[in-house]
mmCIF file of C-alpha atoms in Angstrom:
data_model
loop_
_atom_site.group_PDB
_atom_site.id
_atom_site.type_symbol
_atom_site.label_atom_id
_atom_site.label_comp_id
_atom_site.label_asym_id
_atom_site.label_seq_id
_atom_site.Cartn_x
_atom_site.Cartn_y
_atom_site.Cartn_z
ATOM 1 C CA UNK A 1 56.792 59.825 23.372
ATOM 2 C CA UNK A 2 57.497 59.648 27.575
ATOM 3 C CA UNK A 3 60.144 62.070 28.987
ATOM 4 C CA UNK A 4 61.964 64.547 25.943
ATOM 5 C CA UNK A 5 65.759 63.829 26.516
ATOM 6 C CA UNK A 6 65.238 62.057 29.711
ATOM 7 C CA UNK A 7 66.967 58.655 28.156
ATOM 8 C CA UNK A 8 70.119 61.039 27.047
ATOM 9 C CA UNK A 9 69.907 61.872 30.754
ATOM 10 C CA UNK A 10 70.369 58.812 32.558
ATOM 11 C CA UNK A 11 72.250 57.107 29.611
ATOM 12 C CA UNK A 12 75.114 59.791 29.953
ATOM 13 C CA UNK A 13 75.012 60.243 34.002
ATOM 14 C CA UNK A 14 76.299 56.580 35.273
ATOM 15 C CA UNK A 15 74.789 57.078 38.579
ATOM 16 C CA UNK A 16 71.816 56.973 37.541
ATOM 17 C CA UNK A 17 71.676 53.441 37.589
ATOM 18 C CA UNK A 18 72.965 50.382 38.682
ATOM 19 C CA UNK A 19 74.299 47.314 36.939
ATOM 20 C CA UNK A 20 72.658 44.168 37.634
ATOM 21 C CA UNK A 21 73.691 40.428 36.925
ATOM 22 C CA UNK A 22 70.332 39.002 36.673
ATOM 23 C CA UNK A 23 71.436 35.382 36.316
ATOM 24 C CA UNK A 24 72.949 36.108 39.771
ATOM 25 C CA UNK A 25 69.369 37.208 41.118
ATOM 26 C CA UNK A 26 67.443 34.515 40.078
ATOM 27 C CA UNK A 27 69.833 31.800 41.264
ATOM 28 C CA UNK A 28 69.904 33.609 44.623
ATOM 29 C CA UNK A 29 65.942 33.422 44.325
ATOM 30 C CA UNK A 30 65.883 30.010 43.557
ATOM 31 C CA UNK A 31 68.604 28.813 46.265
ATOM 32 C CA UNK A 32 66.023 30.774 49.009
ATOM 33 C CA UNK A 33 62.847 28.466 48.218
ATOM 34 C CA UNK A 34 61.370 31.349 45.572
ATOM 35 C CA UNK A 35 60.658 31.477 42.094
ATOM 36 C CA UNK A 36 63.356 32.215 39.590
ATOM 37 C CA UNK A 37 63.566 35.933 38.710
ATOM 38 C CA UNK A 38 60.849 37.177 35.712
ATOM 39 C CA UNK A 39 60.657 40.393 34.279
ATOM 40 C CA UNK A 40 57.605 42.279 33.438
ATOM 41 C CA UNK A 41 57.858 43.324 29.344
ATOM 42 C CA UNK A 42 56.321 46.065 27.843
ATOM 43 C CA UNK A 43 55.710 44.615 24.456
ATOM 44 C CA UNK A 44 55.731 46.573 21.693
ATOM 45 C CA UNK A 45 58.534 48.272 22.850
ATOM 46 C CA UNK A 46 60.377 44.381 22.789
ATOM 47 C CA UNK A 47 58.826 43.553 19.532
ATOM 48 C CA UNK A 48 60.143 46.979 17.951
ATOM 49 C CA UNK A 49 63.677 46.164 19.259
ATOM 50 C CA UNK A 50 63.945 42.394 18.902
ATOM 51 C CA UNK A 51 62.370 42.504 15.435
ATOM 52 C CA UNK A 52 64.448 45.798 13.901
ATOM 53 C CA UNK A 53 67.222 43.745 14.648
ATOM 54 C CA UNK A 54 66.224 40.534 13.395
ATOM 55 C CA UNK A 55 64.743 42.553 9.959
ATOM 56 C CA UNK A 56 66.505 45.748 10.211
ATOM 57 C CA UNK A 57 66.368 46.036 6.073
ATOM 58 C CA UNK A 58 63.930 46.763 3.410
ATOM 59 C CA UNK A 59 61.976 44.019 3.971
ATOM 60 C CA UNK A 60 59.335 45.540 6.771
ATOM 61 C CA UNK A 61 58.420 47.614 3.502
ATOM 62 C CA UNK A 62 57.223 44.378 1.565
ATOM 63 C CA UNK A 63 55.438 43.306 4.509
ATOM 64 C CA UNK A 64 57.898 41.751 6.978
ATOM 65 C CA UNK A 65 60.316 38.691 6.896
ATOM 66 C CA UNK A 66 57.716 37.357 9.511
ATOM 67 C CA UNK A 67 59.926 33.239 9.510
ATOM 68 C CA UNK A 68 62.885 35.359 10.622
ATOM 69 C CA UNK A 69 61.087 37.612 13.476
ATOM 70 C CA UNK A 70 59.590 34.283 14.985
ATOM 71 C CA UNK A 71 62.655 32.345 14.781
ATOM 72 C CA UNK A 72 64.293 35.784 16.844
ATOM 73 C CA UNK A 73 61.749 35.911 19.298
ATOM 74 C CA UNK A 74 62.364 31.989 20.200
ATOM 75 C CA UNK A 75 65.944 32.327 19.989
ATOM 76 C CA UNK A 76 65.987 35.283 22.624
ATOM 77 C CA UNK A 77 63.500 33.543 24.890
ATOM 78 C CA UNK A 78 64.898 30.139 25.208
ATOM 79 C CA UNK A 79 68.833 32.066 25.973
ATOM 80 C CA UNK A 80 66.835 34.333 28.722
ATOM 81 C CA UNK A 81 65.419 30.846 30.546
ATOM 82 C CA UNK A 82 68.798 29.199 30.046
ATOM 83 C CA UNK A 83 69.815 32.201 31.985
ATOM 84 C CA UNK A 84 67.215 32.111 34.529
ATOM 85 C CA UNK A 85 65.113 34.342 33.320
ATOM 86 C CA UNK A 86 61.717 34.372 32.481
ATOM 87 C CA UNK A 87 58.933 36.622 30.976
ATOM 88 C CA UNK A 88 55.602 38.302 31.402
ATOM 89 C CA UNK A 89 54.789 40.121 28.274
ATOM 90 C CA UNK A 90 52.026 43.211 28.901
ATOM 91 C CA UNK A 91 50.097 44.436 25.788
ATOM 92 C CA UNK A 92 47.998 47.554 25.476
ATOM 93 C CA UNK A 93 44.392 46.814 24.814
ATOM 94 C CA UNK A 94 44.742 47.244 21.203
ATOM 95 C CA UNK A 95 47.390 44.500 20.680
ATOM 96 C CA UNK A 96 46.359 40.963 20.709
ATOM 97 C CA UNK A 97 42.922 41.787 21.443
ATOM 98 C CA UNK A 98 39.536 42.644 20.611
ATOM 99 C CA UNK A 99 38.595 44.863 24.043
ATOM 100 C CA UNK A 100 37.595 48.000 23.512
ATOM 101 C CA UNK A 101 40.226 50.613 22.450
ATOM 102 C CA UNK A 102 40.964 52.859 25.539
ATOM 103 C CA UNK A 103 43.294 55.404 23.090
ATOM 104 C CA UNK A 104 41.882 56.111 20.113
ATOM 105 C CA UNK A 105 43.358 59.108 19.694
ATOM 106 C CA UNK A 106 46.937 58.470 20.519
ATOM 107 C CA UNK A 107 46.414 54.868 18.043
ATOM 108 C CA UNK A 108 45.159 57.447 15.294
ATOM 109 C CA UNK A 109 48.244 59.830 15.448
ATOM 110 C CA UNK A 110 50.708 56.358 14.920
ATOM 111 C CA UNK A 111 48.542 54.709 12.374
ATOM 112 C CA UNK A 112 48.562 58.638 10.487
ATOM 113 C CA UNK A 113 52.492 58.827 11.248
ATOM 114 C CA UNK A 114 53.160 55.221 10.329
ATOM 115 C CA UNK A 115 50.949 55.382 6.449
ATOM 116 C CA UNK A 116 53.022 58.751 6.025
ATOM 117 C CA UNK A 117 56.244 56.801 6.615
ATOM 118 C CA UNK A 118 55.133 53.824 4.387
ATOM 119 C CA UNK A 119 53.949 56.332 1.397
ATOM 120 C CA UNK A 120 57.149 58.477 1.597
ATOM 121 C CA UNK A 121 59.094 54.937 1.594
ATOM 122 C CA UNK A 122 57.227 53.527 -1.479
ATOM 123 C CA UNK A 123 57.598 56.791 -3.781
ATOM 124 C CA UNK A 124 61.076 56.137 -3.342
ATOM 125 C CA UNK A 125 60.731 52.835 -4.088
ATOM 126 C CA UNK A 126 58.842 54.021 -7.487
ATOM 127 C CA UNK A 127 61.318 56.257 -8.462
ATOM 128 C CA UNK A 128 64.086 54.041 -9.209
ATOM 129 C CA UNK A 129 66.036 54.617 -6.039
ATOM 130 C CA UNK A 130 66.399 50.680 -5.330
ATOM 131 C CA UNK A 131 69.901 50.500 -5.414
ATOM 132 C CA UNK A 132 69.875 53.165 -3.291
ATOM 133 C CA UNK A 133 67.784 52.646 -0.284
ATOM 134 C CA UNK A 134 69.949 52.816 2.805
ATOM 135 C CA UNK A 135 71.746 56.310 1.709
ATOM 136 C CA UNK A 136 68.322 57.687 0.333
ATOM 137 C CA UNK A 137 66.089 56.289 3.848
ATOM 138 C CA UNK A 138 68.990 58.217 5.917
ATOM 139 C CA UNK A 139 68.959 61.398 3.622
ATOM 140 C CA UNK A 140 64.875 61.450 4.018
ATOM 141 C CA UNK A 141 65.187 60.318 7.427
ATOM 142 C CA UNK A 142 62.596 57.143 7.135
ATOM 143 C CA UNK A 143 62.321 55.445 10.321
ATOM 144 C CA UNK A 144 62.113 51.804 10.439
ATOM 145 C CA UNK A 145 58.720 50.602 10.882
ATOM 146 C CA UNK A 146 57.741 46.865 12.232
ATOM 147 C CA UNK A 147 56.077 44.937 9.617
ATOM 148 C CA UNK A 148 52.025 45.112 9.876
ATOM 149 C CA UNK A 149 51.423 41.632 11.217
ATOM 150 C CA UNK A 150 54.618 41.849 13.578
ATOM 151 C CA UNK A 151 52.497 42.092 17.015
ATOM 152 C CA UNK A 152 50.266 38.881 15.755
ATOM 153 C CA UNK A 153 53.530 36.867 15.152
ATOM 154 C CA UNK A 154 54.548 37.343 18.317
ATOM 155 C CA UNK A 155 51.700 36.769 20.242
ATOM 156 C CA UNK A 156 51.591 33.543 18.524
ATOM 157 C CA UNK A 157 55.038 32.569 18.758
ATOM 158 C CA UNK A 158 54.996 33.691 22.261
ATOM 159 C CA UNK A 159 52.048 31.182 23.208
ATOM 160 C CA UNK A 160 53.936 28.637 21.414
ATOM 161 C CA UNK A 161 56.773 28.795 23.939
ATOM 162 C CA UNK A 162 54.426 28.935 27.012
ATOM 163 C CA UNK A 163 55.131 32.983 27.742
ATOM 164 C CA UNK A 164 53.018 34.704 30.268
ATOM 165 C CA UNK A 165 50.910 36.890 28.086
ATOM 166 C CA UNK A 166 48.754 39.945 30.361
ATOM 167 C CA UNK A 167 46.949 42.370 27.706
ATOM 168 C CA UNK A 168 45.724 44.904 29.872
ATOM 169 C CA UNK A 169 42.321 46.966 29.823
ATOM 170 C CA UNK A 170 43.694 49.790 29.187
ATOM 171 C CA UNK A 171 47.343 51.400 28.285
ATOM 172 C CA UNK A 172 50.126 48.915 29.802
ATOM 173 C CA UNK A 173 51.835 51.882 31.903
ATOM 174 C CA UNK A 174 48.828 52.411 33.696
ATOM 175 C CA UNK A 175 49.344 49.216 35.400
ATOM 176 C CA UNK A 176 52.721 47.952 35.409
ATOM 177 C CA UNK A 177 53.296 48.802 39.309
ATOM 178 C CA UNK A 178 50.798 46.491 40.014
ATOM 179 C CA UNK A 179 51.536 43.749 37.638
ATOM 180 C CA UNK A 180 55.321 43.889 39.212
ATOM 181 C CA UNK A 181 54.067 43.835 42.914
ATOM 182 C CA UNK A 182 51.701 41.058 42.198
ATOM 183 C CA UNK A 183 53.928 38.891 40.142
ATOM 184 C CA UNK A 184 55.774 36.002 42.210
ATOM 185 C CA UNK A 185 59.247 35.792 41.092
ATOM 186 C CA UNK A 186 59.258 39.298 39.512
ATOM 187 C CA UNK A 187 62.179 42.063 39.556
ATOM 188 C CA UNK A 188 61.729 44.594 37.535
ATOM 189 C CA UNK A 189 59.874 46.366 34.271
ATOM 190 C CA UNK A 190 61.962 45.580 30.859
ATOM 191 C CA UNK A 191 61.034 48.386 27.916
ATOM 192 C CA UNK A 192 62.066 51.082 26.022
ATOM 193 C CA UNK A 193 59.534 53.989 27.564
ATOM 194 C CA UNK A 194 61.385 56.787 29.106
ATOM 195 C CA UNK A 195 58.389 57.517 31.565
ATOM 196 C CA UNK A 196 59.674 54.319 33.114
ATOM 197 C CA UNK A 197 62.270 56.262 35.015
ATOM 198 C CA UNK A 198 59.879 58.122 36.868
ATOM 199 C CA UNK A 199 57.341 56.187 37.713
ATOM 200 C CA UNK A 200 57.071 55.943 41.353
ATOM 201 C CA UNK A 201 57.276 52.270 42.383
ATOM 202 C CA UNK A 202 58.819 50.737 39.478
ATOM 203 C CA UNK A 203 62.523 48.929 38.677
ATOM 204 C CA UNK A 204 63.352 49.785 35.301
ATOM 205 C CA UNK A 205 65.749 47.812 33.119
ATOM 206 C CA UNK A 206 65.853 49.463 29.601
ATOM 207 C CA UNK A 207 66.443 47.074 26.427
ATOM 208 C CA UNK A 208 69.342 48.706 24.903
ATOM 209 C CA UNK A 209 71.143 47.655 28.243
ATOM 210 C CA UNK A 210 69.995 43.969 28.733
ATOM 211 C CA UNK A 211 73.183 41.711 27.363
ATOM 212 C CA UNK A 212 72.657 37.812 26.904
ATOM 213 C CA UNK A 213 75.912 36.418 26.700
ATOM 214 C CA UNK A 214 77.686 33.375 26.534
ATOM 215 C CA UNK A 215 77.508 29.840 24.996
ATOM 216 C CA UNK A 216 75.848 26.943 25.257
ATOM 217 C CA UNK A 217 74.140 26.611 28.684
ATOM 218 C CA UNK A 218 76.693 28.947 30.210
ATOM 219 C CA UNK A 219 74.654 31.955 29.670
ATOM 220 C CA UNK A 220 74.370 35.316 31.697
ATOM 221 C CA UNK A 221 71.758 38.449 31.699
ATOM 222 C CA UNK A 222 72.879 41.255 32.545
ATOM 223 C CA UNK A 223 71.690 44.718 32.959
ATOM 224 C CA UNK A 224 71.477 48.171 34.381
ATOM 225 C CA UNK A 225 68.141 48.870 36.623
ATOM 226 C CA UNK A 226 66.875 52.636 36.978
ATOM 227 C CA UNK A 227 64.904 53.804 40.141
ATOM 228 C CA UNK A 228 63.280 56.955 40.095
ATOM 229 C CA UNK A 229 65.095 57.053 43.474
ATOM 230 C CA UNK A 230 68.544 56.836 41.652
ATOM 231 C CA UNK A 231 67.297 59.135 38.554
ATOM 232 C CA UNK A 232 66.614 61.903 41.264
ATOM 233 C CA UNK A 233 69.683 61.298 42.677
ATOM 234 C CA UNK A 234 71.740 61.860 39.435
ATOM 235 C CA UNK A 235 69.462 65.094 38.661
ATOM 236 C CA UNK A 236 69.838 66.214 42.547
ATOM 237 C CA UNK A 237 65.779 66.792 43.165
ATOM 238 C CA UNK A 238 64.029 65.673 45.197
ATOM 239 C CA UNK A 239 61.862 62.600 44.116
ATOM 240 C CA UNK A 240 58.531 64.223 44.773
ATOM 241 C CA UNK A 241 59.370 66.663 42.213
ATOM 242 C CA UNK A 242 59.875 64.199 39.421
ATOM 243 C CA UNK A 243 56.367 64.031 37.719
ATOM 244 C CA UNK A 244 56.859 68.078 37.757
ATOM 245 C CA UNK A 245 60.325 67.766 35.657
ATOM 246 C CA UNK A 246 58.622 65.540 33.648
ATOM 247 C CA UNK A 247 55.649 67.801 32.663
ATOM 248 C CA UNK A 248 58.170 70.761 32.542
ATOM 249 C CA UNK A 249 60.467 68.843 30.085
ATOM 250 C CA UNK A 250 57.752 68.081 27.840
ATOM 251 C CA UNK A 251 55.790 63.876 27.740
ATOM 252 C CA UNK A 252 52.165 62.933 26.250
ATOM 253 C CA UNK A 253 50.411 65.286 28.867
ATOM 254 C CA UNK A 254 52.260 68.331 28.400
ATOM 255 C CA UNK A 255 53.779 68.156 24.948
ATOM 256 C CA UNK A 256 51.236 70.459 22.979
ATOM 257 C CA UNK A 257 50.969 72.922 25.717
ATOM 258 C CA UNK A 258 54.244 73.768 26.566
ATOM 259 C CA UNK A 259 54.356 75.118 23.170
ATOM 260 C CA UNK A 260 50.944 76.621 22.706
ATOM 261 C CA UNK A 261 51.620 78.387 25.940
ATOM 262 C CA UNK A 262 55.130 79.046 25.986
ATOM 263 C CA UNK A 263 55.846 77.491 29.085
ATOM 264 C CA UNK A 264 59.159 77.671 29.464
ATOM 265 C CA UNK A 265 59.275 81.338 28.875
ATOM 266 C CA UNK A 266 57.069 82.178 31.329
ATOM 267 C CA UNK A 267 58.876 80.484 34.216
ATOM 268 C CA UNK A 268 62.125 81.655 32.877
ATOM 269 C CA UNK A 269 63.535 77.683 32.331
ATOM 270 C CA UNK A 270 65.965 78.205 29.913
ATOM 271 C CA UNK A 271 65.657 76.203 26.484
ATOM 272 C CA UNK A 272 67.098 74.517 23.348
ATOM 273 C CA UNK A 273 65.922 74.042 19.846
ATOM 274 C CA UNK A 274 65.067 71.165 18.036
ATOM 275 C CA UNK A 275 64.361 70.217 15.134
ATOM 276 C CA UNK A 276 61.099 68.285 16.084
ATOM 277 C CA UNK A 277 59.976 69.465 19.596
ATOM 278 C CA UNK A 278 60.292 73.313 19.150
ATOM 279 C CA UNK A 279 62.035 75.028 21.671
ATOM 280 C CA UNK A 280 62.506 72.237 25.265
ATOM 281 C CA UNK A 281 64.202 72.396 28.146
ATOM 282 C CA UNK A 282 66.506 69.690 28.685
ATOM 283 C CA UNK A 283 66.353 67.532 32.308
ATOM 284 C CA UNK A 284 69.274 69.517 33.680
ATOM 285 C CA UNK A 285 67.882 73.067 33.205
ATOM 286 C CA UNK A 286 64.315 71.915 34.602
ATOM 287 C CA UNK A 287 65.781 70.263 37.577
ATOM 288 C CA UNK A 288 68.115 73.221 38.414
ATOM 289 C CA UNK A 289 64.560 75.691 38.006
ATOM 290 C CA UNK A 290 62.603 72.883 40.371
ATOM 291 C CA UNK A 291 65.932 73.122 42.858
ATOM 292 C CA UNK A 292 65.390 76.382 43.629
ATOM 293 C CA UNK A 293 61.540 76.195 45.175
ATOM 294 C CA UNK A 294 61.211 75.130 48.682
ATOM 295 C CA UNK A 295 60.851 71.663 49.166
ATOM 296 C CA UNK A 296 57.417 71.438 50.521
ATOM 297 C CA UNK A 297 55.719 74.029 47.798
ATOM 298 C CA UNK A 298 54.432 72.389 44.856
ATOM 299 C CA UNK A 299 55.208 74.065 41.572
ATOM 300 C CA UNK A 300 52.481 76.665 41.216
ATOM 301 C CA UNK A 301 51.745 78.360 37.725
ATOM 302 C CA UNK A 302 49.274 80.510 38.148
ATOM 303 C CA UNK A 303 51.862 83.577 39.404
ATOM 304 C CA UNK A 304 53.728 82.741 36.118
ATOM 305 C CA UNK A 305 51.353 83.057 33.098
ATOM 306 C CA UNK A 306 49.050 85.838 32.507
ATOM 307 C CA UNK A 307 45.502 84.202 32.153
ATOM 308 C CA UNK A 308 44.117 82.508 34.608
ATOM 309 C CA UNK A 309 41.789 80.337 32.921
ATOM 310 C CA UNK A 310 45.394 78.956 31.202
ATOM 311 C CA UNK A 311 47.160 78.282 34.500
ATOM 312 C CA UNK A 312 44.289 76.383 35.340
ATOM 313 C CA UNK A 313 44.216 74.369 32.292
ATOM 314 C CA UNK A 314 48.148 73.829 32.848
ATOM 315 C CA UNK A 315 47.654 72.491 36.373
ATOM 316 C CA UNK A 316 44.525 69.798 35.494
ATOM 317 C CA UNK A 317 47.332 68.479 33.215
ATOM 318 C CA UNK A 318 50.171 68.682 35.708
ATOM 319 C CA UNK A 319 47.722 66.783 38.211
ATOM 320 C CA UNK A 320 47.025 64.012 35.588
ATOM 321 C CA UNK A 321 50.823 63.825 35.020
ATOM 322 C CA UNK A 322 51.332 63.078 39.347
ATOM 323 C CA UNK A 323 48.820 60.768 38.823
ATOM 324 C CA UNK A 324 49.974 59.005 36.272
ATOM 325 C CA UNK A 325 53.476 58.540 37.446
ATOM 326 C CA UNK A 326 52.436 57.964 41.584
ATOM 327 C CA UNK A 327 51.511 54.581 39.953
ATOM 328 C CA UNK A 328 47.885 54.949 40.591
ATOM 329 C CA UNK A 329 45.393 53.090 38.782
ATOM 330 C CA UNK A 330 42.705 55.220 36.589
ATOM 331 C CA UNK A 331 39.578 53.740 37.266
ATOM 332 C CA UNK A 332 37.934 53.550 34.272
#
């Protein structure tokens, strides 16, 4: 899920990032005696948002329009080189692999949401609503799902063109720092993963902002690169106490227990409803709360909430969540 609201954030504060010509970079790269520039890809969050808008009907529902998503996926890749950029596609262990599944649990809560989606779609289907689908799909509010063999056609398309393929042993986030620092030629992470802003370490260029334009061979990439330097910046906190708005704001280690143990309330963080998330605090709020501590005291619960066993519980997680966004590797 990575960082409730944190995209709004940094999508509606312009400071918050910086707009890049990447065709610029790499020729800069190149005329210095390095490699052209390559970004790191998280890639099922490319696949989801190359192939929804290659197939963004009714067909993922029969199974997928699978000639169309290849022909996409070579189309996009050979205008990126033409523009001087190049790939390096990072899968999770379960994608394009037979290693051992490191997240079993989070895998079983999409496969459960994604056959719920699928059922709800094909009652509709049975019920004579054909004609219909578009006005009925936004009325029941069914998501687009990518087709089941989506990540397969990929992969093999991808080895086709001579992409970089890394699938990693275990979840891709985990090790993206190090896959960028180790990388010759490479500038930045390319995704759609909120936690991206925070990570420590990491140049983020979300997909919704990189533009491929132009014709022929004239082509130029473009986009807008996020720091968790500049996304403190824009929330005026310090960057040490990013991981701690994160937790407080609600990702995948702090989701359930912010509302089992009414967080929020019990540091006196103001909140909003939602329709999904229960009662959050949006980025703002949690940065102006985190503002007010002194700059070298780490947010401590255990004053706040009653039980102490809880607080304890609450600040294991908050240590995994420092972990996890210092970059760190888990050793496994």
């Amino acid at each position: 899920m990575g960082v409730w609201a944190l995209t709004k954030f940094c999508n509606d504060n312009d400071s918050a990032g910086v707009p890049v010509n990447l065709s610029q970079l790499s020729r800069e790269q190149v005329a210095a005696g390095e490699p052209g520039l390559t970004l790191i890809v998280d890639g099922i969050g490319f696949f989801h948002t190359l192939f929804e808008q290659a197939c963004p009907g009714w067909e993922w529902m029969l199974g997928g329009n699978y000639p169309a998503l290849a022909s996409s996926l070579e189309q996009y890749v050979s205008r990126l080189r033409l523009g001087g950029v190049e790939l390096v596609i990072t899968l999770d262990p379960a994608h394009g692999t037979e290693e051992d599944d490191k997240k079993e649990g989070e895998l079983l809560r999409r496969f459960q949401q994604r056959c719920a989606t699928i059922g709800g779609a094909m009652e509709l289907l049975h019920s004579g609503t054909q004609l219909h689908m578009e006005g009925v799909a936004q009325k029941h509010k069914i998501d687009w799902q990518m087709p089941q063999l989506s990540t397969k056609q990929a992969v093999r398309t991808l080895r086709n063109l001579g992409v970089q393929m890394i699938t990693c042993d275990q979840e891709a986030d985990a090790l993206l720092v190090s896959i960028l620092n180790n990388t010759p030629g490479a500038y930045a992470v390319a995704g759609q993963d909120s936690d991206f802003f925070v990570m420590n370490g990491l140049r983020y260029l979300p997909l919704e902002f990189l533009k491929v334009e132009g014709r022929g061979d004239a082509v130029e990439v473009t986009g807008k690169l996020f720091t968790a330097e500049t996304v403190a910046a824009a929330l005026q906190l310090p960057i040490a106490r990013l991981f701690e708005l994160a937790w407080l704001v609600g990702n995948d280690h702090s989701s359930d227990l912010l509302d089992q143990y009414k967080v929020a309330a019990a540091l006196n963080i103001a909140t909003v409803s939602t329709k999904t998330k229960g009662n959050r605090s949006l980025p703002k709020e949690v940065a102006t709360f985190l503002s007010q501590l002194p700059d070298d005291t780490p947010l401590s619960l255990e004053p706040r909430l009653l039980a102490l066993d809880t607080a304890q519980q609450l600040s294991r997680s908050l240590e995994e969540c420092r972990v996890f966004y210092s970059g760190t590797l888990v050793e496994r």
